[in-house]
Coordinates of C-alpha atoms in Angstrom, one line a residue:
Chain A
X184 CA 115.9 90.0 125.8
X185 CA 114.4 89.0 122.5
X186 CA 116.8 86.8 121.8
X187 CA 117.1 84.9 124.7
X188 CA 113.2 84.7 124.7
X189 CA 113.8 83.2 121.2
X190 CA 116.7 80.9 122.2
X191 CA 113.9 80.0 125.1
X192 CA 111.9 79.0 122.7
X193 CA 113.7 77.6 120.4
X194 CA 115.1 75.0 123.5
X195 CA 112.0 74.3 124.9
X196 CA 110.8 73.6 120.9
X197 CA 113.3 71.2 120.8
X198 CA 112.2 69.2 123.8
X199 CA 109.1 69.1 122.7
X200 CA 109.9 67.6 119.5
X201 CA 112.2 65.1 121.9
X202 CA 109.3 64.2 123.6
X203 CA 106.6 64.4 121.1
X204 CA 107.1 60.7 120.3
X205 CA 106.4 59.5 123.8
X206 CA 104.5 61.7 125.6
X207 CA 102.5 64.3 123.5
X208 CA 100.7 65.5 126.3
X209 CA 104.2 67.1 126.6
X210 CA 103.0 70.0 124.3
X211 CA 101.5 71.6 126.8
X212 CA 104.3 73.5 127.6
X213 CA 105.4 74.8 124.8
X214 CA 105.0 78.7 124.9
X215 CA 104.6 81.4 122.4
X216 CA 105.5 84.9 123.8
X217 CA 104.6 86.7 120.7
X218 CA 105.7 90.1 119.8
X219 CA 107.9 91.6 122.1
X220 CA 109.8 95.0 121.2
X221 CA 113.6 94.5 121.3
X222 CA 114.9 97.1 124.3
X223 CA 117.3 99.4 121.5
X224 CA 114.4 99.4 119.2
X225 CA 111.9 102.5 119.2
X226 CA 107.9 101.5 120.2
X227 CA 106.4 100.6 116.9
X228 CA 104.2 101.8 114.4
X229 CA 101.7 98.7 114.1
X230 CA 98.6 98.9 115.8
X231 CA 98.5 95.9 117.1
X232 CA 95.4 96.3 119.2
X233 CA 93.7 95.5 116.2
X234 CA 95.8 92.8 115.4
X235 CA 97.6 91.3 118.7
X236 CA 100.4 88.6 117.6
X237 CA 99.3 85.0 118.8
X238 CA 101.0 81.7 118.2
X239 CA 97.8 80.2 116.0
X240 CA 97.7 84.0 114.2
X241 CA 100.9 83.1 113.3
X242 CA 101.3 79.7 112.4
X243 CA 98.3 80.3 110.0
X244 CA 100.3 83.7 108.7
X245 CA 103.5 81.5 108.3
X246 CA 101.4 78.6 106.8
X247 CA 99.8 81.1 104.1
X248 CA 103.2 83.3 104.0
X249 CA 104.7 80.2 102.2
X250 CA 101.5 79.1 99.8
X251 CA 102.1 78.9 96.6
X252 CA 97.8 79.0 96.0
X253 CA 98.3 83.0 96.4
X254 CA 99.4 83.0 92.6
X255 CA 97.2 82.2 89.9
X256 CA 98.7 78.9 88.7
X257 CA 100.1 77.9 92.4
X258 CA 103.7 78.3 91.7
X259 CA 104.8 81.4 93.7
X260 CA 104.4 82.3 97.2
X261 CA 105.4 85.2 99.3
X262 CA 108.3 82.9 100.0
X263 CA 110.1 82.9 96.5
X264 CA 110.4 86.4 96.3
X265 CA 111.6 86.9 100.0
X266 CA 113.9 84.2 101.2
X267 CA 115.0 84.0 104.4
X268 CA 118.3 82.9 103.7
X269 CA 118.2 86.2 101.6
X270 CA 117.0 88.1 104.7
X271 CA 113.8 88.0 103.1
X272 CA 115.0 89.4 99.8
X273 CA 115.2 87.7 96.1
X274 CA 119.2 87.5 96.7
X275 CA 120.9 87.3 93.2
X276 CA 118.1 89.3 91.2
X277 CA 118.0 93.0 90.8
X278 CA 113.9 93.1 89.9
X279 CA 111.5 90.3 91.0
X280 CA 111.1 87.2 89.3
X281 CA 107.5 86.3 89.2
X282 CA 105.1 83.8 87.9
X283 CA 106.6 82.2 84.8
X284 CA 109.3 84.0 84.4
X285 CA 107.5 86.9 84.2
X286 CA 110.2 90.1 85.8
X287 CA 108.8 93.0 87.3
X288 CA 110.3 96.2 87.9
X289 CA 111.4 96.9 91.6
X290 CA 113.8 94.8 93.6
X291 CA 112.6 92.8 96.2
X292 CA 112.7 94.4 99.2
X293 CA 113.3 92.3 102.8
X294 CA 110.3 91.5 105.2
X295 CA 112.1 93.0 108.0
X296 CA 111.1 94.9 111.2
X297 CA 108.1 95.9 109.0
X298 CA 106.3 96.6 112.6
X299 CA 108.1 100.0 112.5
X300 CA 106.9 100.9 109.1
X301 CA 105.0 104.0 108.2
X302 CA 104.7 103.3 104.6
X303 CA 105.3 99.9 102.0
X304 CA 106.8 99.4 98.4
X305 CA 109.7 101.6 96.9
X306 CA 106.9 104.3 96.1
X307 CA 104.6 104.2 98.5
X308 CA 101.1 103.7 97.8
X309 CA 100.2 101.5 100.8
X310 CA 100.6 102.8 104.4
X311 CA 98.8 99.9 106.6
X312 CA 101.1 96.7 106.4
X313 CA 97.7 94.7 106.3
X314 CA 96.5 96.0 103.1
X315 CA 100.3 95.3 101.3
X316 CA 99.4 91.5 100.5
X317 CA 97.1 92.5 98.2
X318 CA 99.9 94.0 95.9
X319 CA 102.2 91.5 95.1
X320 CA 99.3 88.8 94.7
X321 CA 97.4 90.7 91.9
X322 CA 100.7 92.3 90.0
X323 CA 100.8 90.7 87.1
X324 CA 104.7 90.3 87.1
X325 CA 104.4 88.5 90.9
X326 CA 101.3 86.4 91.2
X327 CA 98.8 87.6 88.9
X328 CA 95.6 86.6 91.0
X329 CA 93.2 88.0 92.4
X330 CA 92.0 88.1 96.3
X331 CA 89.0 86.2 95.8
X332 CA 90.4 83.6 94.2
X333 CA 92.7 82.9 96.4
X334 CA 90.3 82.5 99.5
X335 CA 88.2 80.5 97.1
X336 CA 91.4 78.2 97.3
X337 CA 92.6 78.4 101.0
X338 CA 88.9 77.7 101.6
X339 CA 88.9 74.2 100.0
X340 CA 91.9 72.9 102.1
X341 CA 91.0 71.6 105.1
X342 CA 94.4 72.4 106.8
X343 CA 93.5 75.9 106.2
X344 CA 89.8 75.3 108.0
X345 CA 91.9 74.2 111.1
X346 CA 94.3 76.9 110.8
X347 CA 91.6 79.8 110.7
X348 CA 89.6 78.0 113.9
X349 CA 92.7 78.2 115.9
X350 CA 93.6 81.4 114.9
X351 CA 90.3 83.2 115.2
X352 CA 87.3 81.2 117.1
X353 CA 86.3 79.8 113.5
X354 CA 87.0 78.6 110.5
X355 CA 85.1 81.7 108.1
X356 CA 88.3 82.4 105.7
X357 CA 87.7 86.3 105.4
X358 CA 90.0 88.9 103.9
X359 CA 90.5 90.5 106.9
X360 CA 91.6 87.4 108.7
X361 CA 93.4 86.2 105.9
X362 CA 95.3 89.8 106.2
X363 CA 96.0 89.6 109.6
X364 CA 97.7 86.7 109.7
X365 CA 100.3 87.3 107.1
X366 CA 100.9 90.4 109.3
X367 CA 100.8 88.4 112.3
X368 CA 104.0 86.7 110.7
X369 CA 105.4 88.9 108.5
X370 CA 105.6 91.2 112.0
X371 CA 107.6 88.4 114.1
X372 CA 110.3 88.5 111.1
X373 CA 112.6 90.4 113.8
X374 CA 116.0 91.5 112.7
X375 CA 117.7 92.5 116.1
X376 CA 120.4 90.7 117.1
X377 CA 123.4 91.3 114.8
X378 CA 126.7 92.2 116.0
X379 CA 125.5 95.9 116.1
X380 CA 122.8 95.0 118.4
X381 CA 124.3 93.0 120.9
X382 CA 127.2 96.1 121.0
X383 CA 124.5 98.5 121.7
X384 CA 122.6 96.2 124.2
X385 CA 125.8 95.3 125.7
X386 CA 125.4 91.6 125.7
X387 CA 128.3 89.3 126.7
X388 CA 130.9 92.3 126.5
X389 CA 130.7 92.4 122.5
X390 CA 132.8 95.1 121.6
X391 CA 133.4 97.0 118.1
X392 CA 137.0 96.4 116.3
X393 CA 138.7 99.4 115.6
X394 CA 138.3 99.3 112.1
X395 CA 134.0 98.6 112.9
X396 CA 134.4 101.8 115.7
X397 CA 135.7 104.2 113.3
X398 CA 133.3 103.2 110.8
X399 CA 130.2 103.6 113.1
X400 CA 131.8 107.1 113.6
X401 CA 132.3 108.2 109.5
X402 CA 128.9 106.3 109.3
X403 CA 127.3 108.8 112.1
X404 CA 129.2 112.0 110.4
X405 CA 128.1 111.0 106.7
X406 CA 124.8 108.1 106.3
X407 CA 123.3 108.7 109.7
X408 CA 120.5 111.5 108.7
X409 CA 118.8 108.8 106.5
X410 CA 119.6 105.8 107.8
X411 CA 118.7 106.4 111.2
X412 CA 119.4 104.1 113.6
X413 CA 118.6 101.7 114.9
X414 CA 116.8 100.5 112.0
X415 CA 118.9 102.1 110.1
X416 CA 115.9 104.2 107.9
X417 CA 113.5 107.4 108.5
X418 CA 111.4 106.1 106.6
X419 CA 111.2 108.8 104.4
X420 CA 111.1 109.0 101.0
X421 CA 114.2 111.0 99.2
X422 CA 116.1 111.0 95.6
X423 CA 119.4 109.6 95.9
X424 CA 121.1 110.1 92.9
X425 CA 120.7 107.6 90.9
X426 CA 121.0 108.2 87.4
X427 CA 117.6 107.8 85.4
X428 CA 116.5 104.5 84.4
X429 CA 115.7 103.3 80.9
X430 CA 111.9 102.7 82.3
X431 CA 112.4 106.1 83.7
X432 CA 110.5 105.2 86.9
X433 CA 109.5 107.9 89.1
X434 CA 109.0 105.6 92.1
X435 CA 106.7 108.1 94.8
X436 CA 105.3 110.6 92.4
X437 CA 103.4 107.1 90.7
X438 CA 100.9 107.2 94.0
X439 CA 100.8 111.0 94.7
X440 CA 101.5 113.0 91.7
X441 CA 103.4 115.4 93.1
X442 CA 106.0 117.3 92.0
X443 CA 108.0 117.6 94.6
X444 CA 107.9 113.6 94.8
X445 CA 109.2 112.3 91.7
X446 CA 111.8 110.3 91.5
X447 CA 111.8 109.7 95.5
X448 CA 112.2 105.8 96.7
X449 CA 111.6 104.8 100.2
X450 CA 115.1 105.2 102.3
X451 CA 116.3 101.1 102.5
X452 CA 117.5 99.6 106.3
X453 CA 121.0 98.7 106.1
X454 CA 120.3 95.5 107.9
X455 CA 121.9 92.6 106.6
X456 CA 123.4 94.1 103.2
X457 CA 125.7 90.9 103.7
X458 CA 122.5 88.6 102.5
X459 CA 120.1 91.1 100.5
X460 CA 122.2 92.4 97.2
X461 CA 121.6 93.8 94.5
X462 CA 120.9 97.1 95.9
X463 CA 118.8 99.9 95.1
X464 CA 114.8 100.2 94.0
X465 CA 115.9 98.3 90.4
X466 CA 119.2 96.7 92.5
X467 CA 121.6 98.2 89.8
X468 CA 124.3 98.1 92.6
X469 CA 125.4 94.1 92.5
X470 CA 127.9 95.2 95.6
X471 CA 128.3 97.4 98.7
X472 CA 131.5 98.3 96.9
X473 CA 129.4 100.1 93.9
X474 CA 126.8 101.4 96.2
X475 CA 129.7 103.2 98.1
X476 CA 131.2 104.5 94.8
X477 CA 127.9 105.8 94.0
X478 CA 127.3 107.9 96.4
X479 CA 131.1 109.3 96.2
X480 CA 131.4 109.4 92.9
X481 CA 128.2 109.1 90.6
X482 CA 125.5 111.2 92.1
X483 CA 123.4 112.6 89.7
X484 CA 121.7 116.1 89.9
X485 CA 117.8 114.5 89.1
X486 CA 114.8 116.5 89.7
X487 CA 114.3 116.7 93.9
X488 CA 117.8 115.8 94.8
X489 CA 117.9 114.9 98.4
X490 CA 119.7 118.2 99.8
X491 CA 122.2 115.8 101.8
X492 CA 123.5 114.9 98.5
X493 CA 124.7 118.2 97.5
X494 CA 126.0 119.9 100.5
X495 CA 128.3 123.2 99.8
X496 CA 127.6 122.8 96.1
X497 CA 129.5 119.0 96.2
X498 CA 127.2 116.1 94.8
X499 CA 127.6 113.0 96.6
X500 CA 129.7 112.0 99.9
X501 CA 133.3 112.0 99.5
X502 CA 134.8 109.2 100.8
X503 CA 138.1 108.0 100.9
X504 CA 139.5 104.3 100.3
X505 CA 139.9 104.1 104.2
X506 CA 136.6 105.3 104.8
X507 CA 135.0 103.0 102.6
X508 CA 137.4 100.1 104.4
X509 CA 135.7 100.8 107.8
X510 CA 132.0 101.9 107.1
X511 CA 132.0 98.0 105.4
X512 CA 133.2 96.8 108.9
X513 CA 130.6 99.0 110.4
X514 CA 128.1 98.0 108.2
X515 CA 129.0 94.3 108.3
X516 CA 128.2 94.1 111.9
X517 CA 124.4 94.8 110.7
X518 CA 124.5 91.2 109.5
X519 CA 122.0 89.1 111.8
X520 CA 122.9 85.5 111.2
X521 CA 120.0 84.8 113.6
X522 CA 117.5 86.4 111.7
X523 CA 118.3 84.4 108.7
X524 CA 118.4 81.1 110.4
X525 CA 115.5 81.5 112.7
X526 CA 113.4 77.8 112.4
X527 CA 110.5 79.6 113.2
X528 CA 110.6 82.0 110.3
X529 CA 111.2 79.1 107.7
X530 CA 108.4 77.2 106.1
X531 CA 107.3 73.7 108.2
Chain B
X264 CA 55.9 150.3 118.0
X265 CA 58.6 148.8 115.7
X266 CA 58.8 145.6 117.8
X267 CA 54.9 145.2 118.0
X268 CA 54.5 144.9 114.5
X269 CA 57.2 142.8 113.9
X270 CA 55.4 140.7 116.6
X271 CA 52.4 141.2 115.3
X272 CA 53.5 139.9 111.9
X273 CA 55.1 136.7 113.6
X274 CA 51.7 136.3 115.2
X275 CA 50.2 136.3 111.8
X276 CA 52.8 133.8 109.9
X277 CA 52.1 131.5 112.9
X278 CA 49.1 131.5 112.9
X279 CA 49.2 131.0 109.5
X280 CA 51.5 128.2 109.6
X281 CA 49.1 126.3 112.1
X282 CA 46.5 126.7 109.8
X283 CA 48.4 124.8 106.8
X284 CA 49.5 122.2 108.8
X285 CA 46.2 122.2 110.3
X286 CA 44.4 121.4 106.6
X287 CA 47.6 119.4 105.5
X288 CA 47.6 116.7 108.2
X289 CA 43.8 115.4 107.0
X290 CA 45.7 114.1 104.0
X291 CA 49.0 113.8 105.1
X292 CA 50.1 114.7 108.7
X293 CA 54.2 115.3 108.8
X294 CA 55.4 113.3 111.2
X295 CA 57.6 114.6 114.2
X296 CA 61.2 114.3 112.9
X297 CA 62.5 111.8 115.6
X298 CA 65.8 110.1 114.8
X299 CA 64.7 106.7 116.0
X300 CA 61.3 106.9 114.4
X301 CA 62.9 105.1 111.1
X302 CA 61.2 104.3 107.8
X303 CA 62.0 103.0 104.7
X304 CA 63.7 105.3 101.8
X305 CA 65.7 104.3 98.6
X306 CA 67.4 106.6 96.4
X307 CA 67.5 105.2 92.5
X308 CA 70.2 105.4 90.3
X309 CA 68.2 104.6 87.0
X310 CA 71.6 104.9 84.4
X311 CA 70.5 106.6 80.8
X312 CA 73.1 107.9 78.0
X313 CA 72.2 111.2 76.9
X314 CA 68.9 110.4 75.3
X315 CA 68.4 107.0 75.7
X316 CA 69.0 103.9 77.9
X317 CA 71.3 102.8 79.3
X318 CA 72.5 99.2 77.6
X319 CA 75.6 97.6 78.2
X320 CA 77.9 95.7 75.2
X321 CA 75.3 98.1 72.8
X322 CA 77.9 97.4 69.6
X323 CA 75.0 97.2 67.3
X324 CA 73.7 100.2 68.4
X325 CA 76.1 102.7 69.0
X326 CA 75.8 105.6 71.3
X327 CA 77.8 109.4 70.4
X328 CA 78.9 111.9 72.3
X329 CA 79.0 115.5 71.9
X330 CA 82.4 115.4 69.8
X331 CA 80.7 112.9 67.3
X332 CA 82.3 110.0 68.6
X333 CA 80.4 106.8 68.3
X334 CA 81.1 104.1 71.5
X335 CA 80.1 101.1 73.3
X336 CA 80.1 100.5 77.3
X337 CA 81.0 97.1 78.7
X338 CA 81.2 98.4 82.2
X339 CA 79.7 101.4 84.6
X340 CA 80.4 100.4 88.4
X341 CA 80.2 103.3 91.0
X342 CA 80.2 103.9 94.9
X343 CA 77.5 106.1 96.5
X344 CA 78.0 106.4 100.1
X345 CA 76.9 108.5 102.8
X346 CA 73.3 109.6 102.5
X347 CA 71.9 112.8 104.4
X348 CA 68.5 114.0 104.1
X349 CA 67.2 117.1 104.8
X350 CA 64.1 118.9 105.7
X351 CA 62.5 122.3 104.9
X352 CA 62.9 123.3 108.3
X353 CA 66.7 122.2 108.1
X354 CA 66.3 119.1 110.2
X355 CA 69.4 116.4 108.7
X356 CA 70.1 113.0 109.3
X357 CA 72.2 110.8 107.9
X358 CA 72.3 107.4 107.7
X359 CA 74.9 105.6 109.9
X360 CA 77.8 105.0 107.6
X361 CA 78.0 101.6 108.4
X362 CA 74.9 101.2 106.2
X363 CA 75.4 103.7 103.7
X364 CA 77.9 102.2 100.9
X365 CA 75.9 101.1 97.6
X366 CA 78.0 99.7 94.6
X367 CA 75.9 100.5 91.5
X368 CA 76.9 98.4 89.1
X369 CA 75.4 98.5 85.2
X370 CA 75.2 95.1 84.6
X371 CA 73.2 94.2 87.5
X372 CA 69.9 96.3 87.5
X373 CA 68.9 95.1 91.1
X374 CA 72.2 96.9 92.5
X375 CA 70.3 100.1 91.1
X376 CA 68.5 101.0 94.7
X377 CA 70.3 102.4 97.8
X378 CA 68.5 101.4 100.6
X379 CA 68.7 103.2 103.6
X380 CA 66.0 103.9 106.8
X381 CA 65.8 107.5 107.9
X382 CA 63.4 109.1 110.2
X383 CA 59.4 109.6 109.1
X384 CA 59.4 112.9 108.1
X385 CA 59.0 115.1 104.4
X386 CA 62.5 115.8 102.8
X387 CA 63.4 118.5 100.4
X388 CA 67.1 117.9 99.9
X389 CA 69.1 114.7 99.6
X390 CA 73.1 114.9 99.3
X391 CA 74.8 111.6 99.1
X392 CA 79.1 110.8 97.9
X393 CA 80.0 110.0 94.9
X394 CA 83.0 107.4 95.9
X395 CA 84.3 106.2 99.4
X396 CA 84.8 108.7 101.9
X397 CA 88.7 109.6 102.8
X398 CA 88.1 108.1 106.1
X399 CA 86.6 104.7 105.3
X400 CA 89.8 104.7 102.7
X401 CA 92.3 104.9 105.7
X402 CA 90.9 102.1 107.8
X403 CA 91.8 99.0 109.4
X404 CA 90.8 96.1 107.3
X405 CA 88.4 95.3 109.9
X406 CA 86.0 97.9 108.6
X407 CA 86.2 97.0 105.0
X408 CA 83.6 94.5 104.5
X409 CA 81.0 93.9 101.7
X410 CA 81.5 95.6 98.6
X411 CA 84.3 97.2 100.4
X412 CA 85.9 94.4 100.9
X413 CA 89.4 94.9 98.9
X414 CA 88.8 90.7 97.5
X415 CA 85.2 91.7 96.4
X416 CA 84.2 91.0 92.6
X417 CA 87.9 89.7 92.4
X418 CA 90.1 91.3 89.7
X419 CA 89.9 94.7 87.9
X420 CA 88.6 92.9 84.6
X421 CA 85.6 91.4 86.8
X422 CA 84.8 94.3 88.4
X423 CA 86.9 94.5 91.3
X424 CA 86.8 98.2 92.7
X425 CA 90.0 98.4 95.0
X426 CA 93.8 99.6 94.0
X427 CA 95.9 98.0 96.2
X428 CA 99.3 100.0 94.9
X429 CA 97.5 102.7 95.5
X430 CA 95.7 101.7 99.0
X431 CA 92.5 103.3 97.8
X432 CA 89.2 102.3 95.6
X433 CA 87.8 103.4 92.2
X434 CA 85.1 105.8 92.6
X435 CA 83.8 105.5 89.2
X436 CA 84.5 102.5 86.6
X437 CA 83.4 103.2 83.1
X438 CA 84.6 101.3 79.7
X439 CA 83.8 100.5 76.8
X440 CA 85.0 100.5 73.1
X441 CA 85.3 103.3 70.1
X442 CA 86.8 102.9 66.6
X443 CA 88.7 106.3 67.3
X444 CA 91.3 104.7 70.0
X445 CA 94.3 104.2 68.2
X446 CA 96.2 100.9 68.5
X447 CA 99.3 102.5 69.9
X448 CA 100.3 103.1 73.7
X449 CA 98.3 106.0 74.0
X450 CA 95.5 103.9 73.1
X451 CA 94.7 99.9 73.2
X452 CA 98.0 98.4 72.1
X453 CA 96.0 95.4 72.6
X454 CA 93.5 96.5 69.1
X455 CA 90.6 95.7 70.7
X456 CA 90.1 99.5 70.7
X457 CA 89.1 100.0 74.4
X458 CA 88.7 102.9 76.9
X459 CA 89.3 102.8 80.4
X460 CA 88.2 105.5 83.0
X461 CA 88.9 104.5 86.4
X462 CA 88.1 107.3 88.6
X463 CA 89.4 107.4 92.1
X464 CA 92.0 109.0 94.7
X465 CA 90.8 110.1 98.2
X466 CA 93.1 112.9 99.1
X467 CA 96.2 110.9 100.5
X468 CA 96.8 108.6 103.5
X469 CA 99.2 111.1 105.5
X470 CA 99.9 113.8 102.6
X471 CA 97.7 115.4 100.5
X472 CA 97.2 114.0 97.1
X473 CA 93.9 114.3 94.4
X474 CA 90.8 113.9 95.7
X475 CA 88.2 113.3 93.2
X476 CA 85.7 112.6 96.1
X477 CA 82.5 114.3 95.4
X478 CA 79.3 115.7 97.3
X479 CA 76.1 115.5 95.4
X480 CA 73.4 117.6 96.9
X481 CA 69.9 117.5 95.1
X482 CA 67.0 119.8 95.5
X483 CA 63.9 117.7 95.9
X484 CA 61.5 120.5 95.9
X485 CA 61.1 120.6 92.0
X486 CA 60.4 117.1 90.9
X487 CA 59.0 115.6 94.1
X488 CA 59.6 115.9 98.2
X489 CA 60.6 112.6 99.8
X490 CA 57.6 111.8 101.9
X491 CA 58.9 109.1 104.1
X492 CA 56.3 106.7 106.5
X493 CA 56.8 103.6 107.9
X494 CA 53.8 102.2 105.9
X495 CA 55.0 102.8 102.0
X496 CA 58.7 103.0 100.5
X497 CA 59.7 106.8 99.8
X498 CA 61.5 106.2 96.5
X499 CA 63.8 109.0 94.9
X500 CA 64.3 108.2 91.1
X501 CA 68.0 109.9 90.3
X502 CA 68.4 109.5 86.6
X503 CA 72.6 109.3 86.0
X504 CA 73.5 110.4 82.9
X505 CA 77.0 109.2 81.6
X506 CA 76.9 110.8 78.6
X507 CA 77.7 113.3 81.1
X508 CA 81.3 111.7 81.4
X509 CA 82.0 113.2 78.1
X510 CA 80.0 115.9 77.7
X511 CA 79.9 117.5 80.8
X512 CA 81.6 121.3 81.6
X513 CA 85.3 119.8 81.2
X514 CA 83.9 117.8 77.7
X515 CA 87.0 115.8 76.5
X516 CA 87.4 113.4 73.2
X517 CA 87.5 109.6 73.7
X518 CA 90.4 109.6 71.1
X519 CA 92.3 111.9 73.3
X520 CA 92.1 110.5 76.6
X521 CA 91.6 107.2 76.1
X522 CA 92.6 106.0 79.1
X523 CA 92.4 108.1 82.6
X524 CA 93.1 106.3 85.8
X525 CA 95.3 107.8 88.6
X526 CA 96.3 110.8 87.1
X527 CA 95.8 114.6 87.6
X528 CA 93.4 114.7 84.4
X529 CA 91.2 112.3 86.2
X530 CA 90.5 115.5 88.1
X531 CA 88.5 117.3 85.1
X532 CA 86.8 114.0 84.1
X533 CA 85.8 114.0 87.9
X534 CA 84.7 117.4 87.8
X535 CA 82.2 116.1 85.0
X536 CA 80.7 113.2 87.3
X537 CA 79.0 116.1 89.2
X538 CA 76.8 116.3 86.8
X539 CA 75.6 112.7 86.0
X540 CA 72.9 112.9 88.6
X541 CA 69.4 114.8 88.1
X542 CA 66.5 113.9 90.1
X543 CA 63.7 113.4 87.9
X544 CA 60.9 112.5 90.3
X545 CA 59.9 110.4 93.6
X546 CA 57.8 107.8 94.2
X547 CA 56.3 108.0 97.6

């Protein structure tokens, strides 16, 4: 469904671009379908009633997402650490690399399927997408700017005067409008066209290979209790038995100060792993093989270790070499090339 | 028989009340309480420091807390919200929430008044919140305007009161300098001898966390009932003694806790914050 819509939109756009030179009037046929729930996805968590996605709101959000003026010295945009070709992560960086070459403490998470997110950041603390961008904008190691300055800089640019008016009816640049536009762009970053999705939706006779199918069965038995389909995360915070890091990042505890939250981090989605290495909240594993080795052999008994990783008194998840091969084959079906190549989501 | 006596007493009491109200009417009639009959009312938050007036960057004339630590103040800001007044006979009026958030800034005397409108009447009790209530702390971006706008005030150095990483507001921000602050990681590694108290915590979005919202109730009968009338400005003048941050029930030394933000210890300091407010007098 969704894929078809995007495709139609894309071709319409091509048509528009092709015709533009001769007859600008044709642009009127361009249609924006807004947010559409993929048929194999659950009902979104985001409150669309307070912020319906519109074409002009989305376009404003996209411009802001790629706007370096969001940072103190106008060098870093959201897109700097959330690169589309890396499924909106900062591929190759264990921790994010921000302003003045400063390094953060966490791995840049993907901007993907956020309409279904109940909590944001690896360690929680933010529970509303509309309030999330304040964190990277104000964080010393990321954009090191304050929101008041950002809005002042945006107000000076005629481009934004035009875009805000188109999106919200008047030229006013307010915090709420700024945040809502960014949300509209991020909400449209939907990854739902992997091979897995096509198999599930029975599109174009898509089927798993024998290895993929075997891997899927193993995945369901050994991984799916936390990495719940079809988003491949249950959105919860868990301690997956990582050895304590040198900086002793305690994850969710920092935001809640509850003993039972020490060392818990958000369960990440398993979509698009091909593009998003390295893995874990601090990017400590460079490859998927490293992650599987961790679950097989390296799980540590630290405070609040998840019960699923100590079943039967044994730490971790036992995996044979064959298991690893088939699970890897299945996980590869979660890579979504259309998502990372979708021109609508790119800097224009 | 007993019933008759009761009735007689009631009758006498009733007549007496009539008589009293009849007398006072000549000078200052108490208007009938009607929620739509609004008149100006204000609460003045007059910051003081122990026995002295409040002044910022008082490096030449330091304050001294109960532990004998000398300090100067560089920043004082706090949220006052959800103002409610009650008459002697228990009639309550809560100011509509959208008009009931105030940011009192030590650096800006004009911000010391929380100006609202309440029905004409004589009020013996004042209630307000120190901080931002949990409902507002979890509302969408549309409901965060004015002083609640996360962009308001700029960054934390220039007076911003929003915690981005923990999606909530700092309720009470108090910073200054003291020679007792160490130069190591437990104090101020920059060597500026700065102490910082950023007290917040609205109780958590989806799971309970620390809650430092404080509802303060002030009895106005001793220092002056607020007589709110349309033709004047009734002003409840509060002294806000910030020395109580250090010298309250949970007194502490700056040297031992030079930086308290979102941490378990903040709960102790938040308890002291309820002791800051003292009704001095009412201007009617």
